[in-house]
Amino acid sequence: MGSKKRGLESIEEAEDEGPIDKVESEQSKKKLKKEKKKDGENASAASVKPMERRKKRKALDKERHGVSSENHESKPVQTGSELKDADDIKEQPASSPSSGLPEFHITVFKDLVSINASVREAAVETMVMELQEVQKVYDKLGKKELVERGLQLEAEKDDGLNNCAPSLRYAVRRLIRGVSSSRECARQGFALGLTILVNKIPSIKVQSFLKLIVDLLEVSSSMKGQEAKDCLLGRLFAYGALVRSGRLVEEWISDKNTPYIKEFTSLIISLAAKKRYLQEPAVSVILDLVEKLPTEALLSHVLEAPGMNDWFEGATEVGNPDALLLALKIREKNSLDSKIFDKLLPNPFSPSKLFATSHLSSLVNCLKESTFCQPRIHSVWPVLVNSLLPDVVFQDEDVVSSSSIKKHKRSRKCSSSEEDIAKNLRCFCEVLIEGSLLPSSHDRKHLAFDVLLLLLPRLPASFIPIVLSYKLVQCLMDILSTKDTWLHKVAQYFLKELSDWVRHDDVRKVSVIMALQKHSSGRFDCITRTKTVKDLMAEFKTESGCMLFIQNLTSMFVDEGHASEEPSDQSQTTDDNSELGSAEDKESVGPSGNSDFLRSWVVDSLPSILKYLKLDPEAKFRVQKEILKFLAVQGLFSSSLGTEVTSFELQEKFRWPKAATSSALCRMCIEQLQLLLANAQKGEGQKVEGQEGEGPRALTSIREPIDLGSYFMRFLSTLRNIPSVSLFQTLSNEDEKAFTKLQAMESRLCREERNLRLSATANKLHALRYLLIQLLLQVLLRPGEFSEAASELILCCKKAFSSSDLLESSGEDELDGDETPELMNVLVDTLLSLLPESSAPMRSAIEQVFKYFCDDVTDDGLLRMLRVIKKDLKPARHQDAESEDDSDDDDDFLDIEEAEEIDEAETGETGESDEQTDDSEAVVGVEAVEEIPEASDDSDGGMDDDAMFRMDTYLARIFKERKNQAGGETAHSQLVLFKLRVLSLLEIYLHENPGKPQVLSVYSNLAQAFVKPHTAEGSEQLGQRIWGILQKKIFKAKEYPKGEAVQLSTLESLLEKNLKWASKPFKKKRSSENPSKKKQSASRNRHKMIGSLAQNSIFWILKILDARKFPESELQGFFDIFKRVLVGYLDSKKIQIKSNFLKEIFRRRPWIGHHLLGFLLEKCGNAESEFRRVEALDLVIEILKSHVFFNTGVKGQEASKKMLKSHLPKLGLLIKVLVTNMPEKQARRTHVRKFCGKVFQMISTSNLTKSFLKDLPPDAHVACETHLGEAFLALKKLGR
């Protein structure tokens, strides 16, 4: 064994060192020959004295390496190209011409290790060609012994290659050793060389080759792990080379009784038994042999080989998947039913017997052990999958999956073969996947997912429910709900591949969604924290796909069989994990069990199909109708005779669940139905707006056939006429009357709308119809609450469209003529009464109605809406004091100066934290208990009894039960919510009527509501919403109030109030001696916002004033207001108006500055505050600039000169005051000098220097020369 080990070492050294140079000295050649001769003698004596031989061998190696090193040192240093040329010319041959044999260059072995496959192939080709030439010449020689003695590359050994030339023997031995090397691609290159060499040169006998493999690559006990592994792999590669060379087949052809095939098979089996990792590649080698051998040779040689029977017999006990793989492949190739496979394959063989539960159970142990080769999947699994799901059977179904739904239904009628395959697949999944791999270790769970991914490319859509079973989905949810395990990425990858597989096939997509949701009770995304189902649902792009999905959802809702199909596995771990993220779902549906969870998902999912769907209007309308029919049938009706009812009028069959649907689910259906109708109405509006320029036909073609509301009402009426079908709950007499009236009124409006075709009235009718439909559903959703509002709305419809058709009813519905209140007031009150407890779809319908009727809203109706915005939940003991402030001026929103200083303890009783009301839609519904307190806000004064009663109808809903609630928390939240909804109506009003005088009233009331402390403390969102409306819809609107209706007194009042508020300093609340930084910062920010509101308001009011073009004589009140502000600014520190703001006013509206210049010059000279006087100089300069520099033309310059000349005396007095009372601070003195310099420049530009110097008092000349210096002296020079 020592010699063999040494042989391996020497061959690796030879590979590392490269070829021996051919220019060695004669002396070194002789030494080498002597060494070879001695080496041969040592080899012959190895069996007697191995230790002595080993010592001598080491000594000879040292001498050899010494000679080699001397030769290398004596050579000159060569470049890369020179070295390559030297290697090509002076390479060491294995055969010399003197021996009579052709040369064999051993440098080819170096290229066999190359990573480049083409280099390896070229080296093999060269090696084989040279060795063939050598062997041909060798075969022709007479005295072969002389050649062998003269050319002996290695020690003489009994290798059995007696008929081979020395070079060939050397090459074979070296190639066998080389396949055990782990360097780069040595195994691949040397194995390729062995394959071609053994195939091309018949002198290499099979018996000798097998003996050499065993001798040269024997594993001894002294070898370490990696060394032993290299030898074992080398043997495997050598055996593989022998098989691929085809020599074994040639041996059998030449001799049917050849022993070498049995010997070879036995060697392979024994090699596979040594290590686990050798089994599968060993089987691959055997299978290569099986592919080449005929059936006769397979039966008599391969299967009869020693050890083969024992290997198959013990496979199921020890768990040998490779034996199963070999049996399956042999059976697949030759269709043999051999007794040797009895433990692994059924006899006689058939797929049904192979995948029978009893047989699969016997193979479980084999298949479970196939995890050792992970992450690669064992070869036995693809073989099983191919047998389980043949390709040919499902070609028809693959075509059907991309066609229509009807064809898909026909394809579900399975043939007998398809039924057998489905049965086999079910057994495969139940026994192997669910029964063996999933309950086992993480590695085997990983294997289960890999096997399922193998199934997917062949899996028909009809078989998806079999694969995505309850246990598999539960396992997926367990893994995905916890991110701590490495299986989490495995499950994510499986879901990704599954999603990619179904992405372009609607039938598969529907099946996968149904399976995932069915076995997770509709909570797959929630539990796994993924968006798998949601993303799949968003990918439906075709009408057929949507229809198929809707049909499956309907069947899932109606069919209760899924509950019984779920096994009661007490060991499952999904329950704890599924609680995560699903608490809200449970609360929203109620304790109705998994069935209600799943059904609630079905109800939620149906309308969401339309969210990302992009179809033409007619196709989308058909999808909407299917969804509407499901929601209407399951949410509104129940059947008294069985679970199926056929409508002959609609020619459809409707089904209900066997157990009665819970009231919570019915409510969900109604809510989703409302949402569906609201979205359909919005969609119609978008289409109509987009096609306004296309003429009447475009609008008519969309409005008439595609009207989901009209279709719903006809569908509702048809179902109510079926005797065995009734509403899901019994209505009271009042609700029943309201329901019937709403139906009748909608029908009449629909007929009227069709008659009117395209017109503004038709739009009003359409909006009212959808509001009636939403109200009808609201009556069913909340019985007893909307019957009165329904009656009022019907009256409004009758009065608004007083045609004979709409006034057919008589009696209590007759209108009283002059005694009835104005239509729009009643309509506004009705809409407001519906807002507090309405759903989002109903609010959308209300907004649509208000949009089309807002042009006709009266001032009284508008004020009622605005009073809601100003309404507060204030304690009764504070209402009297505050009402006194309000009584001074109903529109005075500056009363907040006093309200701002109310004790924080008082405001804390009603003010809620911002956190409680951040979400305006978070609170739904309000419980009513108590009426409004008697001491109501004075803003309600002047309303008649009827108006007050209508006010109570919608405000009482919010104030009720306030005393029984802690701190009025719910009442306050509901009031804020109500205000936000009314603000939406006001925003629509401002958008539709931007130039009406009523905008001033809206602005005044919104501003008053914004500055109230209750608004800030109650809800930050409410304040932000008011701020946004004021900014976007009023201040930045392209239009503004115009016309004679805009009163000058109103503008004066608003201007004075805003100037007062813009001048108000920031004050801390008296009760907050040590306020927190957060509260103080919030208070400062609010003060800044109110100041900004006042400034924007002033600019907006002045823009309106400019547009009216009042004569200057009528504007004296405006000028007086500004004069009072300037006096306060210059004389009082309490007035904190910004000088930059006043400058901006004078810049935008120069006529104001022109009128106030003289007053400003006079007041600056008499100002009590030095700082304010210096600051006000900028205002003077701004006004003068607008006169002197911006008036162009001869007339403009003359007017500017005239104006400036009239103010020269006051300018002189001001400059005298400034220079005689020069400020002490350097910055202020600099400011004064700059002001005087600019004034001198304007005077000189206007040629008024002499007049100015004349009007300037004499004592001022000295002071000017002292403090202004060169600037004044230069002016005096110009004056001379």
Short mmCIF file of N, CA, C and O in Angstrom, two decimals, residues 90 291 530 546 597 707 765 967 1066 1068 1188 1273:
data_model
loop_
_atom_site.label_atom_id
_atom_site.label_comp_id
_atom_site.label_asym_id
_atom_site.label_seq_id
_atom_site.Cartn_x
_atom_site.Cartn_y
_atom_site.Cartn_z
N LYS A 90 10.94 21.56 -26.71
CA LYS A 90 11.84 20.72 -25.91
C LYS A 90 11.10 19.94 -24.86
O LYS A 90 11.56 19.78 -23.74
N GLU A 291 -28.90 1.61 -20.02
CA GLU A 291 -29.33 2.23 -21.27
C GLU A 291 -28.64 1.61 -22.48
O GLU A 291 -29.21 1.56 -23.57
N THR A 530 -48.69 38.60 4.52
CA THR A 530 -48.30 38.77 3.12
C THR A 530 -49.47 39.39 2.36
O THR A 530 -50.53 39.64 2.93
N CYS A 546 -62.96 37.13 -14.30
CA CYS A 546 -63.76 37.71 -13.21
C CYS A 546 -65.04 36.90 -12.99
O CYS A 546 -65.43 36.66 -11.84
N PHE A 597 -66.22 33.80 9.09
CA PHE A 597 -64.98 34.44 8.66
C PHE A 597 -64.80 34.30 7.16
O PHE A 597 -64.50 35.26 6.45
N ASP A 707 -76.74 51.50 -16.42
CA ASP A 707 -77.24 52.18 -15.22
C ASP A 707 -77.46 51.11 -14.17
O ASP A 707 -78.50 50.44 -14.12
N LEU A 765 -82.07 64.50 -11.58
CA LEU A 765 -82.89 63.30 -11.38
C LEU A 765 -82.01 62.07 -11.13
O LEU A 765 -82.31 61.24 -10.26
N GLY A 967 -67.41 62.67 30.17
CA GLY A 967 -66.79 63.80 29.52
C GLY A 967 -67.36 64.14 28.16
O GLY A 967 -66.80 64.94 27.43
N PHE A 1066 -49.36 87.58 20.95
CA PHE A 1066 -49.52 86.24 21.51
C PHE A 1066 -49.60 86.33 23.03
O PHE A 1066 -48.80 87.00 23.67
N LYS A 1068 -50.30 84.01 26.68
CA LYS A 1068 -50.46 82.72 27.32
C LYS A 1068 -51.77 82.68 28.08
O LYS A 1068 -52.27 83.71 28.54
N VAL A 1188 -42.92 107.74 -7.32
CA VAL A 1188 -41.84 108.35 -8.11
C VAL A 1188 -41.34 107.42 -9.21
O VAL A 1188 -41.16 107.83 -10.35
N LEU A 1273 -24.97 117.62 1.85
CA LEU A 1273 -24.18 118.61 1.15
C LEU A 1273 -24.34 118.47 -0.36
O LEU A 1273 -24.40 119.47 -1.07
#
